[in-house]
Coordinates of C-alpha atoms in Angstrom, one line a residue:
M556 CA -101.3 -25.3 43.9
L557 CA -97.6 -26.2 43.9
K558 CA -97.6 -26.8 40.1
L559 CA -99.2 -23.6 39.8
I560 CA -96.5 -21.8 41.9
D561 CA -93.6 -23.7 39.9
N562 CA -95.3 -22.3 36.5
V563 CA -95.0 -18.8 37.8
L564 CA -91.5 -19.2 39.3
N565 CA -90.2 -20.9 36.0
R566 CA -91.2 -17.6 34.0
I567 CA -89.0 -15.4 36.4
T568 CA -85.3 -15.5 36.6
M569 CA -83.8 -15.9 39.9
Y570 CA -82.5 -12.5 40.1
R571 CA -85.5 -10.8 39.1
L572 CA -87.4 -12.9 41.8
I573 CA -85.2 -11.8 44.6
L574 CA -85.5 -8.2 43.5
Y575 CA -89.4 -8.5 43.5
Y576 CA -89.0 -10.1 46.9
L577 CA -87.0 -7.3 48.4
V578 CA -89.4 -4.6 47.0
F579 CA -92.2 -6.4 48.4
L580 CA -90.5 -6.4 51.9
L581 CA -89.8 -2.8 51.6
G582 CA -93.4 -2.2 50.5
V583 CA -94.7 -3.9 53.5
A584 CA -92.3 -2.2 55.7
V585 CA -93.4 1.4 54.6
L586 CA -97.0 0.4 55.5
M587 CA -96.1 -0.8 58.7
C588 CA -94.1 2.5 59.3
F589 CA -97.3 4.4 58.4
A590 CA -99.3 2.2 60.7
G591 CA -97.0 2.7 63.7
I592 CA -95.9 -1.0 63.7
L593 CA -92.2 -0.3 62.7
P594 CA -90.5 2.7 64.6
Y595 CA -89.4 4.7 61.4
D596 CA -90.8 7.6 59.4
P597 CA -92.1 5.9 56.2
F598 CA -90.8 9.0 53.9
T599 CA -87.3 8.7 55.5
L600 CA -87.4 4.9 54.6
L601 CA -88.4 5.6 51.1
F602 CA -85.8 8.4 50.8
S603 CA -83.1 6.1 52.0
T604 CA -84.1 3.5 49.6
G605 CA -84.2 5.7 46.6
F606 CA -80.8 7.2 47.7
L607 CA -79.2 3.7 48.0
V608 CA -80.6 2.6 44.7
A609 CA -79.1 5.7 42.7
A610 CA -75.8 5.4 44.6
C611 CA -75.5 1.7 43.9
G612 CA -76.8 2.2 40.3
I613 CA -74.3 5.1 39.4
T614 CA -71.3 3.4 41.3
N615 CA -72.0 0.1 39.6
R616 CA -72.0 1.6 36.2
I617 CA -68.6 3.6 36.9
F618 CA -67.0 0.5 37.8
A619 CA -68.3 -1.5 35.0
R620 CA -67.0 0.9 32.4
T621 CA -63.7 1.3 34.3
F622 CA -63.1 -2.5 34.2
R623 CA -64.8 -2.9 30.8
V624 CA -67.3 -5.7 31.9
P625 CA -71.1 -5.8 31.4
A626 CA -72.9 -3.9 34.2
N627 CA -75.2 -6.1 36.1
V628 CA -78.0 -3.5 36.6
E629 CA -80.1 -6.0 38.8
S630 CA -77.3 -6.7 41.0
G631 CA -76.9 -3.0 41.7
Y632 CA -80.6 -2.7 42.6
I633 CA -80.7 -6.0 44.7
S634 CA -77.7 -4.8 46.8
A635 CA -79.2 -1.3 47.2
L636 CA -82.6 -2.8 48.3
I637 CA -80.7 -5.2 51.0
L638 CA -78.7 -2.2 52.4
A639 CA -81.9 -0.3 52.7
L640 CA -83.3 -3.3 54.7
I641 CA -80.3 -3.8 57.0
L642 CA -79.3 -0.2 57.5
T643 CA -81.3 2.3 59.6
P644 CA -83.1 4.6 57.6
A645 CA -81.7 8.1 57.2
G646 CA -82.8 11.4 56.3
L647 CA -81.1 14.7 55.2
S648 CA -78.4 14.1 57.6
H649 CA -74.8 13.1 58.1
D650 CA -76.1 9.5 58.2
L651 CA -76.5 9.7 54.4
I652 CA -72.5 9.6 54.4
F653 CA -72.8 6.1 56.1
L654 CA -75.4 5.0 53.3
G655 CA -73.3 6.4 50.5
W656 CA -70.2 4.8 51.9
A657 CA -71.8 1.5 52.3
A658 CA -73.4 1.6 48.8
V659 CA -70.0 2.6 47.2
W660 CA -68.2 -0.4 48.8
A661 CA -71.0 -2.8 48.2
M662 CA -70.4 -2.0 44.3
A663 CA -66.6 -1.6 44.5
S664 CA -66.2 -5.1 46.1
K665 CA -67.3 -6.9 43.2
Y666 CA -64.6 -5.2 41.1
I667 CA -61.7 -4.5 43.3
V668 CA -61.8 -7.5 45.8
A669 CA -61.8 -9.8 43.1
I670 CA -59.3 -12.5 41.8
N671 CA -59.4 -13.4 38.1
R672 CA -62.5 -11.5 37.6
K673 CA -64.3 -13.5 40.3
H674 CA -65.4 -11.4 43.5
L675 CA -64.6 -13.2 46.9
F676 CA -67.2 -11.7 49.0
N677 CA -70.9 -11.1 49.4
P678 CA -71.0 -7.3 48.3
V679 CA -73.5 -6.2 51.1
A680 CA -71.7 -8.0 53.6
F681 CA -68.3 -6.7 52.7
A682 CA -69.7 -3.2 52.5
V683 CA -71.3 -3.3 56.0
A684 CA -68.1 -4.7 57.5
F685 CA -65.9 -2.2 56.0
T686 CA -68.1 0.6 57.1
A687 CA -68.0 -0.6 60.6
L688 CA -64.3 -0.8 60.4
T689 CA -63.5 2.6 58.7
I690 CA -66.2 4.9 60.0
D691 CA -67.5 3.0 63.1
Q692 CA -71.2 2.6 61.9
S693 CA -72.7 -0.9 61.7
A694 CA -75.9 -2.4 60.3
S695 CA -78.8 -2.6 62.5
W696 CA -80.4 -5.6 60.4
W697 CA -83.9 -4.0 61.2
A698 CA -85.8 -6.5 58.8
G699 CA -85.1 -8.9 61.4
T700 CA -87.9 -7.9 63.3
A701 CA -91.1 -10.2 64.7
P702 CA -93.7 -7.8 62.5
L703 CA -92.0 -8.7 59.3
L704 CA -91.3 -12.4 59.8
P705 CA -94.3 -13.6 58.0
F706 CA -93.5 -11.8 54.9
V707 CA -89.7 -12.7 55.1
L708 CA -90.8 -16.3 55.5
I709 CA -93.3 -16.3 52.6
G710 CA -91.2 -14.8 50.2
G711 CA -88.1 -16.5 51.4
L712 CA -89.6 -19.9 50.8
L713 CA -90.5 -19.0 47.2
V714 CA -86.9 -18.0 46.4
V715 CA -85.6 -21.0 48.0
R716 CA -88.0 -23.1 46.1
K717 CA -87.2 -21.3 42.9
I718 CA -83.4 -22.1 43.3
Q719 CA -83.8 -25.4 44.9
R720 CA -81.4 -24.5 47.8
F721 CA -83.4 -26.1 50.6
D722 CA -80.3 -28.3 51.7
L723 CA -78.4 -25.2 52.0
V724 CA -80.8 -23.2 54.0
F725 CA -81.6 -25.9 56.4
S726 CA -78.1 -26.6 57.1
F727 CA -77.5 -23.1 57.9
L728 CA -80.5 -22.9 60.3
I729 CA -79.6 -26.2 61.8
G730 CA -76.0 -25.0 62.3
A731 CA -77.1 -21.8 64.0
V732 CA -79.8 -23.3 66.2
L733 CA -77.6 -26.2 67.5
T734 CA -75.0 -23.8 68.3
I735 CA -77.2 -21.4 70.2
T736 CA -78.6 -24.3 71.9
A737 CA -75.3 -25.8 72.8
F738 CA -73.9 -22.4 74.4
G739 CA -77.4 -22.0 76.1
L740 CA -76.8 -25.2 77.8
F741 CA -73.2 -24.6 78.8
N742 CA -74.0 -21.1 80.0
G743 CA -77.3 -22.2 82.0
D744 CA -79.3 -19.7 79.8
N745 CA -83.1 -19.8 79.2
L746 CA -83.1 -21.8 76.2
I747 CA -86.8 -21.1 75.3
M748 CA -86.4 -17.3 75.4
A749 CA -83.0 -17.5 73.6
L750 CA -84.4 -19.6 70.7
Q751 CA -87.6 -17.5 70.5
K752 CA -85.5 -14.2 70.2
T753 CA -83.3 -16.0 67.6
L754 CA -86.3 -17.2 65.4
L755 CA -88.6 -14.4 65.9
D756 CA -86.7 -11.2 66.5
S757 CA -83.4 -11.6 64.7
P758 CA -82.3 -11.4 61.2
L759 CA -81.8 -15.2 61.1
L760 CA -84.5 -15.8 58.3
F761 CA -83.8 -12.9 56.2
F762 CA -80.1 -13.7 56.3
A763 CA -80.8 -17.4 55.2
F764 CA -83.0 -16.5 52.2
V765 CA -80.8 -13.6 51.1
F766 CA -77.4 -13.8 52.1
I767 CA -76.6 -17.7 52.4
T768 CA -78.2 -18.3 48.9
E769 CA -76.2 -15.6 47.0
P770 CA -75.1 -17.6 44.2
L771 CA -71.7 -16.4 43.3
T772 CA -70.3 -16.8 46.7
T773 CA -71.7 -20.1 47.5
P774 CA -69.8 -23.5 46.6
P775 CA -70.6 -25.5 43.7
T776 CA -71.9 -28.6 44.7
R777 CA -74.5 -29.9 47.1
R778 CA -72.1 -31.5 49.7
L779 CA -70.1 -28.4 49.9
Q780 CA -73.1 -26.2 50.3
I781 CA -74.2 -28.1 53.3
V782 CA -70.7 -27.9 54.9
Y783 CA -71.0 -24.2 54.0
G784 CA -74.5 -23.7 55.5
L785 CA -73.4 -25.5 58.7
L786 CA -70.0 -23.4 59.2
V787 CA -71.9 -19.9 58.5
G788 CA -74.6 -21.3 60.9
F789 CA -72.3 -21.9 63.7
L790 CA -70.5 -18.4 63.0
F791 CA -73.9 -16.8 63.1
A792 CA -74.6 -17.6 66.7
P793 CA -74.2 -14.3 68.8
Q794 CA -72.1 -16.3 71.3
V795 CA -69.5 -17.2 69.1
H796 CA -66.3 -15.0 69.4
I797 CA -62.8 -14.8 68.7
G798 CA -61.0 -13.4 71.9
S799 CA -62.8 -10.3 72.6
L800 CA -64.5 -9.9 69.0
Y801 CA -67.9 -11.2 68.7
L802 CA -69.1 -12.0 65.3
T803 CA -71.8 -10.3 63.4
P804 CA -73.9 -11.8 60.7
E805 CA -71.8 -10.1 58.1
L806 CA -68.7 -11.4 59.4
A807 CA -70.1 -14.9 59.5
I808 CA -71.0 -14.8 55.9
L809 CA -67.4 -13.2 54.8
I810 CA -65.7 -16.0 56.7
G811 CA -68.2 -18.5 54.8
N812 CA -67.1 -16.8 51.5
V813 CA -63.4 -17.4 52.3
F814 CA -64.2 -21.3 52.8
S815 CA -66.3 -21.0 49.3
Y816 CA -63.7 -19.3 47.4
L817 CA -61.3 -22.1 48.6
V818 CA -63.4 -25.3 47.5
S819 CA -64.8 -23.4 44.2
P820 CA -63.4 -23.3 40.6
K821 CA -61.6 -19.9 40.3
T822 CA -63.1 -19.2 36.9
K823 CA -64.3 -15.8 35.4
L824 CA -64.0 -15.5 31.7
L825 CA -64.4 -12.7 29.1
L826 CA -65.2 -14.6 26.1
R827 CA -65.4 -14.0 22.4
L828 CA -67.7 -15.8 20.1
K829 CA -65.8 -18.0 17.7
Q830 CA -68.7 -19.7 15.8
K831 CA -72.6 -19.7 15.8
I832 CA -74.0 -22.9 14.1
Q833 CA -77.9 -23.5 13.6
I834 CA -78.2 -27.1 14.6
A835 CA -82.1 -27.2 14.6
P836 CA -85.1 -24.9 13.3
D837 CA -84.9 -22.8 16.6
T838 CA -81.6 -24.0 18.2
Y839 CA -78.1 -22.8 17.9
D840 CA -74.7 -23.8 19.1
F841 CA -72.4 -20.9 20.3
I842 CA -68.9 -21.9 20.5
F843 CA -66.4 -19.5 22.1
A844 CA -62.7 -19.6 22.0
V845 CA -61.0 -20.1 25.6
P846 CA -57.5 -19.2 26.3
R847 CA -56.9 -22.7 27.7
R848 CA -58.9 -26.1 28.3
L849 CA -61.4 -25.2 30.9
A850 CA -61.4 -27.7 33.9
F851 CA -65.0 -28.9 34.9
A852 CA -66.9 -31.9 35.4
P853 CA -69.0 -32.9 32.1
G854 CA -72.5 -31.7 33.0
Q855 CA -71.9 -28.7 35.0
Y856 CA -73.3 -25.2 34.3
M857 CA -71.8 -21.6 34.2
E858 CA -73.4 -18.2 34.7
W859 CA -73.4 -16.3 31.5
T860 CA -73.8 -12.4 31.8
L861 CA -74.5 -10.7 28.3
G862 CA -74.5 -6.8 28.5
H863 CA -77.2 -5.4 26.3
A864 CA -79.4 -2.3 25.8
D865 CA -82.8 -2.2 27.6
P866 CA -82.8 -5.6 29.2
D867 CA -86.3 -6.8 29.8
T868 CA -87.6 -8.1 33.0
R869 CA -85.7 -11.3 32.7
G870 CA -82.3 -9.5 33.0
N871 CA -79.0 -9.9 31.4
R872 CA -77.9 -13.1 33.1
R873 CA -78.6 -16.8 32.5
Y874 CA -77.3 -20.2 33.5
F875 CA -76.4 -22.6 30.8
T876 CA -74.8 -26.0 30.8
M877 CA -71.7 -26.4 28.8
A878 CA -72.5 -28.8 25.8
S879 CA -68.8 -29.3 25.3
S880 CA -66.7 -31.7 27.1
P881 CA -63.7 -30.8 29.1
T882 CA -61.5 -32.6 26.4
E883 CA -62.4 -30.0 23.8
D884 CA -60.4 -26.8 23.2
A885 CA -63.4 -24.6 22.9
L886 CA -66.5 -23.8 25.2
R887 CA -69.9 -24.8 23.5
V888 CA -73.5 -24.1 24.6
G889 CA -76.7 -25.1 23.0
I890 CA -79.4 -22.8 23.3
K891 CA -83.1 -22.8 22.1
F892 CA -84.9 -19.6 21.2
P893 CA -88.7 -19.7 21.4
K894 CA -91.0 -17.4 19.6
D895 CA -91.3 -15.1 22.6
H896 CA -87.6 -15.0 23.6
S897 CA -86.3 -12.4 25.9
S898 CA -84.2 -9.4 25.1
Y899 CA -81.2 -11.5 26.5
K900 CA -81.8 -14.2 23.9
R901 CA -82.3 -11.7 21.0
S902 CA -79.1 -10.1 21.9
M903 CA -77.3 -13.6 22.0
L904 CA -78.8 -14.5 18.7
A905 CA -77.5 -11.2 17.4
M906 CA -73.8 -12.1 18.5
D907 CA -71.2 -12.0 15.8
E908 CA -67.4 -12.6 16.1
N909 CA -66.7 -9.2 17.6
S910 CA -69.3 -10.0 20.5
E911 CA -68.2 -10.8 24.0
I912 CA -69.9 -12.4 27.0
V913 CA -68.8 -13.1 30.6
A914 CA -69.0 -16.8 31.7
A915 CA -68.4 -17.5 35.4
Q916 CA -69.1 -19.8 38.4
I917 CA -68.6 -23.5 37.2
A918 CA -71.2 -25.5 39.4
G919 CA -73.6 -28.3 39.5
D920 CA -73.9 -31.8 40.6
F921 CA -75.5 -33.3 37.6
T922 CA -72.3 -35.3 36.8
L923 CA -71.5 -38.6 35.9
P924 CA -71.5 -41.1 38.7
A925 CA -68.1 -41.9 40.5
D926 CA -68.7 -45.6 40.1
P927 CA -67.9 -46.6 36.5
N928 CA -70.0 -49.6 36.9
L929 CA -73.3 -48.0 37.4
K930 CA -75.8 -48.3 34.7
C931 CA -76.9 -45.0 33.5
V932 CA -80.2 -44.0 31.8
F933 CA -80.0 -40.5 30.3
I934 CA -83.4 -38.8 29.7
A935 CA -83.7 -35.5 27.6
G936 CA -86.2 -33.3 26.2
G937 CA -85.1 -30.9 23.7
I938 CA -82.1 -28.5 24.3
G939 CA -82.0 -30.3 27.7
I940 CA -79.6 -32.6 25.9
T941 CA -76.7 -30.4 26.4
P942 CA -75.2 -32.0 29.6
F943 CA -75.5 -35.4 27.9
R944 CA -73.5 -34.2 25.0
S945 CA -70.8 -33.1 27.5
M946 CA -70.6 -36.3 29.5
I947 CA -70.8 -38.7 26.1
K948 CA -68.4 -36.7 24.4
Y949 CA -66.1 -36.9 27.4
L950 CA -66.5 -40.7 27.5
L951 CA -65.7 -41.0 23.8
D952 CA -62.5 -38.8 24.1
T953 CA -61.2 -40.6 27.1
H954 CA -62.1 -44.0 25.9
Q955 CA -64.2 -44.8 29.0
K956 CA -66.5 -47.8 28.7
R957 CA -69.6 -47.2 30.6
S958 CA -73.2 -48.8 30.2
I959 CA -75.3 -46.0 28.8
T960 CA -78.8 -45.8 27.4
L961 CA -80.0 -42.3 26.1
I962 CA -83.9 -41.6 25.6
F963 CA -84.2 -38.4 23.6
A964 CA -87.5 -36.8 23.2
N965 CA -88.2 -34.0 20.6
P966 CA -91.2 -32.8 18.8
T967 CA -89.9 -33.8 15.3
V968 CA -87.0 -35.6 13.8
H969 CA -85.6 -32.0 12.6
D970 CA -85.2 -31.1 16.3
V971 CA -82.8 -33.8 17.2
V972 CA -79.4 -32.4 17.6
Y973 CA -76.0 -33.6 18.2
K974 CA -76.7 -36.9 16.3
D975 CA -73.1 -37.4 15.2
V976 CA -72.2 -37.7 19.0
W977 CA -74.8 -40.4 19.5
D978 CA -73.8 -42.3 16.4
D979 CA -70.3 -42.3 17.8
A980 CA -71.6 -43.5 21.1
R981 CA -73.5 -46.3 19.6
R982 CA -70.6 -47.5 17.7
Q983 CA -67.8 -47.1 20.1
L984 CA -69.3 -47.2 23.5
R985 CA -72.1 -49.4 22.6
A986 CA -74.5 -46.9 23.9
K987 CA -78.1 -47.7 23.3
I988 CA -79.8 -44.6 21.8
V989 CA -83.6 -44.2 21.6
Y990 CA -85.3 -41.3 19.8
T991 CA -89.1 -40.7 20.4
L992 CA -91.0 -37.8 18.5
T993 CA -93.8 -36.2 20.4
D994 CA -95.7 -34.4 17.7
M995 CA -97.8 -37.1 16.4
N996 CA -98.8 -35.3 13.4
R997 CA -95.2 -34.7 12.0
V998 CA -93.9 -38.4 12.3
P999 CA -92.2 -39.1 9.0
T1000 CA -93.0 -41.9 7.0
G1001 CA -90.9 -45.0 7.6
W1002 CA -89.8 -43.7 11.3
T1003 CA -88.4 -46.6 13.2
G1004 CA -88.0 -44.9 16.6
E1005 CA -90.7 -44.3 19.2
V1006 CA -93.5 -42.0 19.1
G1007 CA -95.3 -40.1 21.9
H1008 CA -94.2 -38.8 25.3
I1009 CA -91.9 -40.9 27.6
D1010 CA -93.8 -43.3 29.6
A1011 CA -93.1 -46.6 31.7
R1012 CA -93.6 -48.7 28.8
M1013 CA -91.0 -46.7 26.8
I1014 CA -88.4 -47.0 29.5
Q1015 CA -89.0 -50.7 30.2
D1016 CA -88.4 -51.7 26.7
A1017 CA -85.3 -49.6 26.4
V1018 CA -84.0 -50.8 29.9
P1019 CA -85.4 -54.0 31.0
D1020 CA -83.1 -53.9 34.0
Y1021 CA -84.2 -50.6 35.1
R1022 CA -84.1 -51.3 38.7
D1023 CA -80.6 -51.6 38.5
C1024 CA -79.9 -48.3 36.8
V1025 CA -79.3 -44.6 38.0
F1026 CA -81.5 -42.1 36.0
Y1027 CA -80.6 -38.7 34.8
I1028 CA -83.3 -36.4 33.6
S1029 CA -82.7 -32.9 31.9
G1030 CA -85.0 -30.8 29.9
P1031 CA -88.2 -28.4 30.3
N1032 CA -89.5 -28.4 34.0
R1033 CA -92.7 -30.0 33.0
M1034 CA -91.1 -32.7 31.1
V1035 CA -88.6 -33.4 34.0
N1036 CA -91.4 -33.6 36.6
A1037 CA -93.6 -35.8 34.2
V1038 CA -90.8 -38.4 33.9
K1039 CA -90.1 -38.4 37.6
D1040 CA -93.8 -39.3 38.2
V1041 CA -93.4 -42.1 35.7
L1042 CA -90.3 -43.4 37.4
A1043 CA -92.1 -43.2 40.8
S1044 CA -95.2 -45.1 39.5
M1045 CA -92.2 -47.8 38.5
N1046 CA -91.0 -47.8 42.1
V1047 CA -87.6 -46.4 41.1
S1048 CA -86.1 -45.0 44.3
Q1049 CA -85.7 -41.4 44.6
S1050 CA -81.9 -42.0 45.3
R1051 CA -81.5 -43.3 41.8
I1052 CA -83.0 -40.2 40.1
K1053 CA -81.0 -37.1 39.4
S1054 CA -82.5 -34.1 37.6
D1055 CA -80.7 -31.1 36.2
F1056 CA -81.0 -27.6 37.6
F1057 CA -80.7 -24.0 36.4
P1058 CA -81.0 -21.8 39.3
G1059 CA -81.6 -18.7 36.9
F1060 CA -83.7 -20.1 34.2
A1061 CA -86.5 -18.3 32.8

């Protein structure tokens, strides 16, 4: 069942999944309004939602054109739907001013409250806090009610499974529950009642699934994300206050965003294509000029936004690992183009030297171990090789000696990319390079490498002392899971296995 769910999730981008989740919640809410379960007029809710979608969409396009950056259409829709779920529905009344004001500032914050093209705050949280400050109207967070809880939970778990941010969400929930419990014990409150209200009749879970996981305002690594979750969880507790100011959910996330900004790379770049090179039958390297060498850890990824006409359901944003090393003067990404590729990839394939793309949010933990004495086994499938190209090129350029074994699986010999780097690694680093071809019908005569999918025998032959190694796996989701199963059958500890992760992959 979980594999079926994962197969479905892998076909949807993170942003599109969140959009579907919010539409689903609003659809359920409308039905509950018709049934009298929720205390709102269903037509008022529909009108408010439509008004917010229009206001956010128009404002987003105006600011995008003003600042000459691609408009993230999905982002505008997502912000509008979140606002619809936390602001009390309004009909043809003065309350529309409140909704419109919030919509404008949700979009404006991404462009105005930004440093080096990177926005600082969660747009919706900023908008709600700003409206409270300027026109003294606040969010009701009405989606955080008991009738909607099962639907919030089911959809939210799918979102977190897609983006693999369980550590972040759990740390937030633990921080919030422990803080509420500690204050309750200190004040002599009824703990059961307080926790029941927090878990069943508050925006806690909606906040965790939608606000905490917002990618552009969360820290870049797992350890920092856990700290971030605990901090926001503490601030979320209703008993926390600064003097006479009691913190609201939106203030909690804004303070957390400040922490995230302080510990995150401050990078958002408008890049121009320098060169496009075909490196395999359906694979290209895109090389972008950068104003200076980019500081990142080999193996990390960025979010890439490519504005184009009529984006399909997979949207205009992707996460790609940098194939280049921090030691190189240009930024390189390797991308595979399947036959049924998206409108995004069609537009990317059509890029020329006048084309531009926005790259932001350096992040990821799929990086070299801090201990240089650890023996590393890199296992890659297809274009999943890109983080290893970054790592090994970095080791070559910095003359670092590490124990490296690379097992690289491809359908045919023509699909092997970056062979020059692997040849250099074999000569200069004494790395062991193992190629395997998985298309049994297209193995060339005289082939001396491996044949077939990566299995226990292949790993044991390549790395006899595999129990002393740390394994890095990158490639298609099905391949990564299959190799994990192989390693588990070999009794390799989970703590010695790292897999690459693309939160927006589809």
